Amino acid sequence: MSVSSSSSTYTTNHDDDDDDDEDNAREQEEEVFFRQDMRVFLRLRPMNKLEQSRRSKNCIDLQKDPTIVTIDSPLEGEILDYRFDHVFEEESSQEEVFDTALPDVAPMVLDGYNCTILAYGQTGTGKTHTMFGVNGEEEDGMMLRTVTSIFQELQQHSNDDSYYYTIRVSFIELYLEKIFDLLQPSNTNTTINEEGQLRGAAELCCLSVADVRAILARGQACRTMSRTQLNTESSKSHAMLRMTITQQPQESNDAATICSTLWMMDLAGSELANAKRLPRTSTTSPPAAQLTAMGATTLETDSAIPAITTSTTTNTPSESVMIHRSLNALVRMIKVQSSSKQRNQLSTSDVWKSSKLTRLLRPAFGGNCCTTVLLTASPSSYTISETMSTIQFGQYCRQIQNKPQLQKRRPQQCQNLDYKQLAKRIAQECLEPTTSNPNRDEALWEIIQELANDDDDAEEEAQSK
């Protein structure tokens, strides 16, 4: 399989001093990357009964060019044109959206590149429908269609005995700035590290599309839902499915192991003040004092993008505050990445650290990932402020350029692991849960304790030499 992109520039790093070194040449080969603009698509939905009852008008006109949309916004007081990679009309099917926006995701992932598919928009505009779909293969969402495409690609290579494939799936939700493992609700050890990598989530091996379909159904049943004026069952959490595909050589040779990751995300609605949450036994809303401490009255918003607001049924400030915080943090991070003046400051800035959502999405926006954003919006004048906010979000995304890099590792690289550091990390993990065990081997655990508390100064001194 090959990778192709009209907006891609392939680049290889070279070291003139080691041109004759075969090992160094192999490392250079693995550093090949290409530059790719983020792809942003806009999907419109028909006006619903509420919008029709308010006698709202259609503010969005589609042009002959499917990449341009014209908006007659009462807020702006003028007619404006916006460009996307493609604009899907109100009656567009799931198949049309997938065939246009995501046909190359499966080949990219199997070629060894990390990919992210992200749905963003106002509550009730069709994000969950776009990503998850409904029962029946004809109405499968982008998640299952992408998974089906991956398994079809693998089936075409079933006669290739040089590699064997492993597919592992995790399913989490981010709710009230806490990570919930939808496949193992009792799991409380799920974290996101500084590099934006998910750690500790349960993983299930999948052998077919049916396995993934069962995982999605199981996880969706555990998601946090609310009732709003725009949607009787609106998701109030960010749902994230991670698929890790490992391609390992069958024989012990010099072939590289490929380990790529596909993230598929359904973000919560971009306006969540005053939602009425359905009961959830595993989550307790923070008290009012704690909400104030979290910044309930001093939320920061981006002046270039309308503030995230809504009109819903009953007040649940905890949901409103935390969704506000995460989505506004995402907007700020995207604005920094889209600005050439601020882009180089992101590595030293704390903008991406302000939310678990931004930490997890950091590689997808300007990092080592092929990212596709699916915007969903209503053409109604009744929700024009939220529609304009969604469109402005997409315009910032279109200015971001990623650098996807091959996710390959050769056996020589695997042998250079620092086994002492690895043992130390294992010791730190296994020490805490067994400290209360009265029957543990004290002599053994004294050694483990010593290893876990190994003096870091000695490591720094060794590195300095």
Coordinates of C-alpha atoms in Angstrom, one line a residue:
M1 CA 0.0 0.0 0.0
S2 CA 1.2 3.5 -0.7
V3 CA 0.4 6.9 0.7
S4 CA -0.7 9.7 -1.5
S5 CA -1.8 13.3 -0.7
S6 CA -2.1 16.3 -2.9
S7 CA -1.0 18.5 0.0
S8 CA 1.9 16.4 1.1
T9 CA 5.6 17.0 0.9
Y10 CA 7.8 14.1 1.7
T11 CA 11.0 14.9 3.6
T12 CA 13.9 12.9 4.9
N13 CA 16.5 14.0 7.5
H14 CA 20.1 13.3 6.5
D15 CA 23.4 13.1 8.5
D16 CA 26.4 13.8 6.2
D17 CA 28.8 12.4 8.8
D18 CA 27.3 8.9 8.8
D19 CA 26.4 8.3 5.2
D20 CA 28.3 5.0 5.2
D21 CA 26.7 3.7 8.4
E22 CA 23.9 1.2 7.6
D23 CA 22.3 1.5 11.0
N24 CA 22.1 5.2 10.7
A25 CA 20.6 5.0 7.2
R26 CA 17.9 2.8 8.6
E27 CA 17.1 5.3 11.3
Q28 CA 16.9 8.0 8.7
E29 CA 14.5 5.9 6.7
E30 CA 12.2 5.7 9.7
E31 CA 12.3 9.5 10.1
V32 CA 10.5 10.0 6.8
F33 CA 7.4 12.1 7.2
F34 CA 5.1 14.2 5.1
R35 CA 3.3 17.4 5.7
Q36 CA -0.5 17.4 5.5
D37 CA -3.1 20.1 6.1
M38 CA -5.9 19.1 8.4
R39 CA -8.9 18.1 6.4
V40 CA -12.2 19.7 7.5
F41 CA -15.7 18.8 6.2
L42 CA -19.0 20.4 7.0
R43 CA -22.2 18.3 7.2
L44 CA -25.6 20.1 7.4
R45 CA -28.8 18.5 8.8
P46 CA -32.4 19.4 8.0
M47 CA -34.2 21.8 10.3
N48 CA -36.0 20.1 13.1
K49 CA -39.5 20.7 14.4
L50 CA -38.4 23.2 17.0
E51 CA -36.6 25.3 14.4
Q52 CA -39.6 25.1 12.1
S53 CA -42.0 26.1 14.9
R54 CA -39.9 29.2 15.5
R55 CA -40.3 30.2 11.8
S56 CA -36.6 30.3 11.4
K57 CA -35.2 30.7 7.9
N58 CA -32.4 28.8 6.1
C59 CA -29.3 30.9 6.4
I60 CA -26.9 28.6 4.4
D61 CA -26.7 28.3 0.7
L62 CA -24.7 25.6 -1.1
Q63 CA -22.8 26.5 -4.3
K64 CA -22.0 24.5 -7.4
D65 CA -18.5 24.2 -6.0
P66 CA -19.0 21.6 -3.2
T67 CA -16.2 23.1 -1.1
I68 CA -17.8 26.6 -0.7
V69 CA -20.8 27.5 1.5
T70 CA -22.5 30.9 1.7
I71 CA -24.0 32.1 5.0
D72 CA -26.4 35.0 5.3
S73 CA -25.9 35.6 9.0
P74 CA -28.1 38.1 10.9
L75 CA -25.3 38.3 13.5
E76 CA -22.7 39.4 11.0
G77 CA -25.1 41.6 9.0
E78 CA -23.5 40.4 5.7
I79 CA -23.2 37.5 3.4
L80 CA -20.0 35.5 3.8
D81 CA -18.4 32.6 2.0
Y82 CA -16.4 29.9 3.7
R83 CA -14.3 27.1 2.2
F84 CA -14.0 23.5 3.4
D85 CA -12.7 20.3 1.9
H86 CA -16.3 19.4 1.1
V87 CA -19.8 20.5 2.2
F88 CA -22.4 17.9 2.5
E89 CA -26.0 18.9 1.9
E90 CA -28.9 18.2 4.3
E91 CA -29.9 14.9 2.7
S92 CA -26.4 13.4 2.4
S93 CA -26.1 9.7 3.3
Q94 CA -23.6 8.1 5.6
E95 CA -22.1 6.3 2.7
E96 CA -21.6 9.6 0.8
V97 CA -19.9 11.2 3.8
F98 CA -17.6 8.2 4.3
D99 CA -16.7 7.8 0.6
T100 CA -15.9 11.5 0.3
A101 CA -14.2 12.3 3.6
L102 CA -12.6 9.0 4.9
P103 CA -11.7 6.6 2.0
D104 CA -8.0 6.8 2.6
V105 CA -7.9 6.5 6.4
A106 CA -7.7 2.7 6.5
P107 CA -4.7 2.6 4.0
M108 CA -3.0 5.3 6.0
V109 CA -3.3 3.5 9.3
L110 CA -2.1 0.2 7.8
D111 CA 0.8 2.0 6.1
G112 CA 2.0 2.9 9.6
Y113 CA 0.5 6.4 10.2
N114 CA -1.5 7.6 13.2
C115 CA -4.9 9.0 12.3
T116 CA -7.7 10.9 14.1
I117 CA -11.3 11.3 13.1
L118 CA -13.1 14.0 15.1
A119 CA -16.8 15.1 15.1
Y120 CA -17.5 18.6 16.4
G121 CA -20.6 20.7 16.5
Q122 CA -23.7 22.0 18.4
T123 CA -25.9 19.6 20.4
G124 CA -28.5 18.0 18.1
T125 CA -26.7 18.6 14.8
G126 CA -25.9 14.9 14.2
K127 CA -22.4 14.3 15.6
T128 CA -23.3 11.0 17.3
H129 CA -25.4 10.0 14.3
T130 CA -22.4 10.7 12.0
M131 CA -19.9 8.8 14.1
F132 CA -22.0 5.9 15.5
G133 CA -25.0 5.7 13.1
V134 CA -28.0 3.6 14.0
N135 CA -28.7 -0.1 13.9
G136 CA -28.3 -1.6 10.5
E137 CA -25.2 -1.7 8.2
E138 CA -26.8 0.8 5.8
E139 CA -26.8 3.4 8.5
D140 CA -23.5 2.6 10.1
G141 CA -21.6 5.6 11.2
M142 CA -18.0 6.7 10.3
M143 CA -16.6 4.5 13.1
L144 CA -17.9 1.2 11.9
R145 CA -17.4 2.1 8.2
T146 CA -13.7 2.9 8.9
V147 CA -13.3 -0.3 10.9
T148 CA -14.9 -2.3 8.1
S149 CA -12.6 -0.7 5.6
I150 CA -9.6 -1.7 7.8
F151 CA -10.6 -5.3 8.0
Q152 CA -11.3 -5.4 4.2
E153 CA -7.8 -4.1 3.6
L154 CA -6.3 -6.7 5.9
Q155 CA -8.4 -9.4 4.1
Q156 CA -6.7 -8.4 0.9
H157 CA -3.4 -9.2 2.5
S158 CA -4.4 -12.5 4.1
N159 CA -2.0 -14.4 1.8
D160 CA 0.9 -12.4 3.0
D161 CA 2.6 -14.6 5.6
S162 CA 5.5 -12.2 6.4
Y163 CA 3.5 -10.3 9.1
Y164 CA 0.8 -11.1 11.6
Y165 CA -1.6 -8.5 12.8
T166 CA -3.1 -7.6 16.2
I167 CA -6.0 -5.2 16.6
R168 CA -6.7 -3.9 20.1
V169 CA -9.6 -1.5 21.0
S170 CA -10.2 0.8 23.9
F171 CA -13.3 2.9 24.5
I172 CA -13.4 5.7 27.0
E173 CA -15.4 8.8 27.8
L174 CA -14.2 12.1 29.2
Y175 CA -16.9 13.4 31.6
L176 CA -16.5 16.2 34.2
E177 CA -12.7 16.2 33.3
K178 CA -12.5 12.6 34.5
I179 CA -11.7 9.6 32.3
F180 CA -14.2 6.7 32.5
D181 CA -13.3 3.3 30.9
L182 CA -16.5 2.2 29.1
L183 CA -15.2 -1.3 28.7
Q184 CA -14.2 -1.7 32.4
P185 CA -16.1 0.7 34.5
S186 CA -14.3 -0.3 37.7
N187 CA -11.0 0.8 36.2
T188 CA -9.7 3.9 37.9
N189 CA -6.1 3.9 36.7
T190 CA -6.7 5.5 33.2
T191 CA -4.5 8.5 32.7
I192 CA -3.1 10.7 29.9
N193 CA 0.7 11.3 29.9
E194 CA 2.6 14.4 28.8
E195 CA 2.8 13.2 25.2
G196 CA -1.0 12.9 24.9
Q197 CA -1.0 9.1 25.1
L198 CA -3.7 7.2 26.9
R199 CA -2.4 4.8 29.6
G200 CA -4.2 2.2 31.7
A201 CA -7.4 1.8 29.7
A202 CA -8.7 -1.7 29.1
E203 CA -8.0 -3.2 25.7
L204 CA -9.9 -5.9 23.9
C205 CA -8.5 -7.8 20.9
C206 CA -10.8 -7.8 17.9
L207 CA -10.9 -10.3 15.1
S208 CA -13.8 -8.9 13.1
V209 CA -16.1 -6.0 12.5
A210 CA -18.7 -7.7 14.7
D211 CA -16.3 -7.6 17.7
V212 CA -15.9 -3.8 17.3
R213 CA -19.7 -3.4 16.8
A214 CA -20.3 -5.2 20.1
I215 CA -17.7 -3.0 21.9
L216 CA -19.4 0.1 20.6
A217 CA -22.8 -1.1 21.7
R218 CA -21.4 -1.9 25.1
G219 CA -19.7 1.4 25.5
Q220 CA -22.6 3.5 24.2
A221 CA -24.9 2.0 26.8
C222 CA -22.6 3.4 29.5
R223 CA -22.3 6.9 28.1
T224 CA -23.6 9.9 30.0
M225 CA -26.8 11.4 28.4
S226 CA -29.0 14.4 29.0
R227 CA -32.2 15.9 27.7
T228 CA -32.0 19.3 26.0
Q229 CA -34.4 21.4 23.9
L230 CA -32.5 20.4 20.8
N231 CA -32.1 16.7 21.6
T232 CA -34.0 14.3 23.8
E233 CA -30.9 12.2 24.4
S234 CA -27.8 14.3 24.1
S235 CA -24.4 13.0 24.9
K236 CA -22.7 15.1 27.7
S237 CA -19.3 13.5 27.4
H238 CA -16.5 13.1 24.9
A239 CA -16.6 9.5 23.6
M240 CA -13.3 8.2 22.2
L241 CA -12.6 4.9 20.5
R242 CA -8.9 4.0 20.1
M243 CA -7.8 1.2 17.8
T244 CA -4.2 0.1 17.9
I245 CA -3.0 -2.0 15.0
T246 CA 0.3 -3.8 15.4
Q247 CA 2.0 -5.5 12.4
Q248 CA 4.8 -7.7 13.5
P249 CA 7.2 -9.8 11.4
Q250 CA 6.5 -13.5 11.5
E251 CA 10.2 -14.4 11.5
S252 CA 13.1 -13.0 13.4
N253 CA 14.6 -10.8 10.8
D254 CA 15.5 -7.2 10.1
A255 CA 11.9 -6.2 9.2
A256 CA 10.3 -3.4 11.1
T257 CA 7.3 -3.7 13.4
I258 CA 4.5 -1.2 12.6
C259 CA 2.3 0.0 15.4
S260 CA -0.2 2.7 14.4
T261 CA -3.1 4.2 16.3
L262 CA -6.5 5.3 15.1
W263 CA -8.6 7.6 17.3
M264 CA -12.3 8.2 16.5
M265 CA -14.0 10.8 18.7
D266 CA -17.5 12.1 19.2
L267 CA -17.2 15.3 21.2
A268 CA -19.9 16.6 23.5
G269 CA -22.2 19.4 22.2
S270 CA -20.5 22.8 22.0
E271 CA -23.1 24.5 24.1
L272 CA -24.1 22.9 27.4
A273 CA -25.3 25.4 29.9
N274 CA -28.4 24.2 31.8
A275 CA -28.7 20.6 30.7
K276 CA -30.8 18.0 32.6
R277 CA -28.7 14.9 33.1
L278 CA -30.2 11.5 33.4
P279 CA -29.2 9.6 36.5
R280 CA -25.8 8.0 36.6
T281 CA -24.8 5.8 39.5
S282 CA -21.0 5.9 38.9
T283 CA -20.7 9.7 38.9
T284 CA -21.4 12.4 41.5
S285 CA -21.7 16.0 40.6
P286 CA -19.3 18.4 42.4
P287 CA -20.8 20.7 45.0
A288 CA -21.3 24.4 44.2
A289 CA -18.2 25.4 46.2
Q290 CA -16.1 23.0 44.2
L291 CA -17.5 24.4 40.9
T292 CA -16.6 27.9 42.0
A293 CA -13.1 26.7 42.7
M294 CA -12.9 25.1 39.2
G295 CA -13.8 28.5 37.7
A296 CA -17.5 28.4 37.2
T297 CA -17.8 32.1 37.2
T298 CA -14.6 33.0 35.4
L299 CA -14.5 30.9 32.3
E300 CA -12.2 32.1 29.6
T301 CA -13.5 32.2 26.0
D302 CA -11.9 33.0 22.7
S303 CA -13.0 36.4 21.4
A304 CA -12.7 35.3 17.8
I305 CA -15.2 32.5 18.3
P306 CA -18.6 33.0 19.9
A307 CA -18.8 31.8 23.5
I308 CA -20.2 28.3 23.9
T309 CA -23.8 28.7 25.2
T310 CA -27.2 27.1 24.9
S311 CA -30.8 27.1 25.9
T312 CA -31.8 23.9 27.6
T313 CA -34.1 22.6 30.2
T314 CA -32.7 22.4 33.7
N315 CA -29.5 23.6 35.3
T316 CA -26.5 21.2 35.9
P317 CA -23.6 23.6 36.4
S318 CA -21.0 20.8 36.7
E319 CA -21.6 19.6 33.2
S320 CA -21.7 23.2 31.8
V321 CA -18.5 24.2 33.5
M322 CA -16.4 21.2 32.6
I323 CA -17.6 21.0 29.0
H324 CA -17.0 24.8 28.7
R325 CA -13.5 24.4 30.1
S326 CA -12.5 21.5 27.8
L327 CA -13.9 22.9 24.6
N328 CA -12.7 26.4 25.2
A329 CA -9.3 25.0 26.0
L330 CA -9.4 23.2 22.7
V331 CA -10.4 26.4 20.8
R332 CA -7.4 28.2 22.4
M333 CA -5.0 25.4 21.5
I334 CA -6.3 25.4 17.9
K335 CA -6.0 29.2 17.6
V336 CA -2.4 29.0 18.8
Q337 CA -1.6 26.2 16.3
S338 CA -3.2 28.1 13.4
S339 CA -1.2 31.3 14.1
S340 CA 2.3 31.3 12.5
K341 CA 3.4 33.8 15.2
Q342 CA 2.2 31.6 18.1
R343 CA 2.8 28.1 16.7
N344 CA 6.4 27.9 17.8
Q345 CA 5.4 28.8 21.4
L346 CA 3.0 25.8 21.9
S347 CA 5.8 23.6 23.1
T348 CA 6.6 26.0 26.0
S349 CA 3.0 27.1 26.6
D350 CA 0.5 25.6 29.1
V351 CA -2.4 26.0 26.7
W352 CA -2.6 22.3 25.9
K353 CA -2.2 21.3 29.6
S354 CA -5.4 23.1 30.8
S355 CA -7.7 20.1 29.9
K356 CA -7.5 16.4 29.5
L357 CA -9.2 16.8 26.1
T358 CA -6.4 19.1 24.8
R359 CA -3.7 16.9 26.2
L360 CA -5.2 13.9 24.4
L361 CA -5.7 15.8 21.1
R362 CA -2.3 17.5 21.1
P363 CA -0.8 15.1 18.6
A364 CA -3.9 15.5 16.3
F365 CA -3.5 19.3 16.0
G366 CA -0.1 20.1 14.5
G367 CA 1.5 16.8 15.6
N368 CA 2.3 13.4 14.3
C369 CA -1.1 12.5 13.0
C370 CA -3.4 12.6 10.0
T371 CA -6.5 14.4 11.2
T372 CA -10.0 14.7 9.7
V373 CA -12.5 17.0 11.4
L374 CA -16.2 16.4 10.6
L375 CA -18.3 19.5 11.5
T376 CA -22.0 19.2 12.0
A377 CA -24.3 22.2 11.9
S378 CA -27.9 23.3 11.4
P379 CA -28.8 25.8 8.6
S380 CA -31.5 27.4 10.8
S381 CA -31.4 31.1 11.8
Y382 CA -32.6 29.9 15.2
T383 CA -29.2 28.4 16.0
I384 CA -27.0 30.7 13.8
S385 CA -24.7 31.7 16.6
E386 CA -23.7 28.1 17.3
T387 CA -23.4 27.4 13.6
M388 CA -21.1 30.4 13.2
S389 CA -19.0 29.2 16.1
T390 CA -18.7 25.7 14.6
I391 CA -17.7 27.2 11.2
Q392 CA -15.1 29.5 12.8
F393 CA -13.7 26.5 14.6
G394 CA -13.3 24.7 11.3
Q395 CA -11.6 27.7 9.6
Y396 CA -8.9 27.7 12.3
C397 CA -8.5 23.9 11.8
R398 CA -7.9 24.4 8.1
Q399 CA -4.8 26.5 8.8
I400 CA -3.1 23.8 10.8
Q401 CA -0.5 21.5 9.2
N402 CA 0.4 18.2 10.7
K403 CA 3.6 16.1 10.2
P404 CA 2.5 12.4 10.2
Q405 CA 5.5 10.1 10.6
L406 CA 5.9 6.4 10.0
Q407 CA 5.3 4.4 13.2
K408 CA 8.0 1.7 12.6
R409 CA 10.6 0.3 14.9
R410 CA 13.3 -2.1 13.9
P411 CA 14.7 -4.9 16.2
Q412 CA 18.0 -2.9 16.7
Q413 CA 16.0 0.0 18.1
C414 CA 14.0 -2.3 20.5
Q415 CA 17.3 -3.7 21.9
N416 CA 18.4 -0.2 23.0
L417 CA 15.8 0.0 25.8
D418 CA 16.9 1.1 29.2
Y419 CA 15.9 -2.0 31.2
K420 CA 16.8 -0.5 34.5
Q421 CA 14.4 2.4 33.9
L422 CA 11.8 -0.1 32.7
A423 CA 12.2 -2.2 35.9
K424 CA 11.9 0.9 38.0
R425 CA 8.6 1.9 36.4
I426 CA 7.2 -1.6 36.9
A427 CA 8.3 -1.5 40.5
Q428 CA 6.6 1.8 41.1
E429 CA 3.4 0.5 39.5
C430 CA 3.2 -2.8 41.4
L431 CA 4.4 -1.4 44.8
E432 CA 1.3 0.7 45.8
P433 CA -1.5 -1.9 45.3
T434 CA 0.3 -4.5 47.4
T435 CA 1.5 -2.5 50.4
S436 CA -1.6 -3.6 52.3
N437 CA -0.9 -7.3 51.7
P438 CA 0.1 -8.8 55.1
N439 CA 1.5 -11.9 53.5
R440 CA 3.9 -10.3 51.1
D441 CA 7.6 -11.3 51.1
E442 CA 9.2 -8.4 53.0
A443 CA 12.7 -9.2 51.8
L444 CA 11.6 -9.1 48.2
W445 CA 9.6 -5.9 48.7
E446 CA 12.6 -4.2 50.4
I447 CA 14.5 -4.8 47.1
I448 CA 11.5 -3.5 45.1
Q449 CA 11.2 -0.5 47.4
E450 CA 14.9 0.3 46.9
L451 CA 14.5 0.0 43.2
A452 CA 11.4 2.2 43.1
N453 CA 13.2 4.9 45.1
D454 CA 16.4 4.7 43.1
D455 CA 18.3 8.0 43.3
D456 CA 17.5 10.0 40.1
D457 CA 20.7 12.1 40.7
A458 CA 22.8 9.1 39.7
E459 CA 20.9 8.9 36.4
E460 CA 21.3 12.6 35.7
E461 CA 25.0 12.3 36.4
A462 CA 25.4 9.3 34.1
Q463 CA 23.5 11.2 31.3
S464 CA 25.7 14.2 31.7
K465 CA 28.8 12.1 31.1

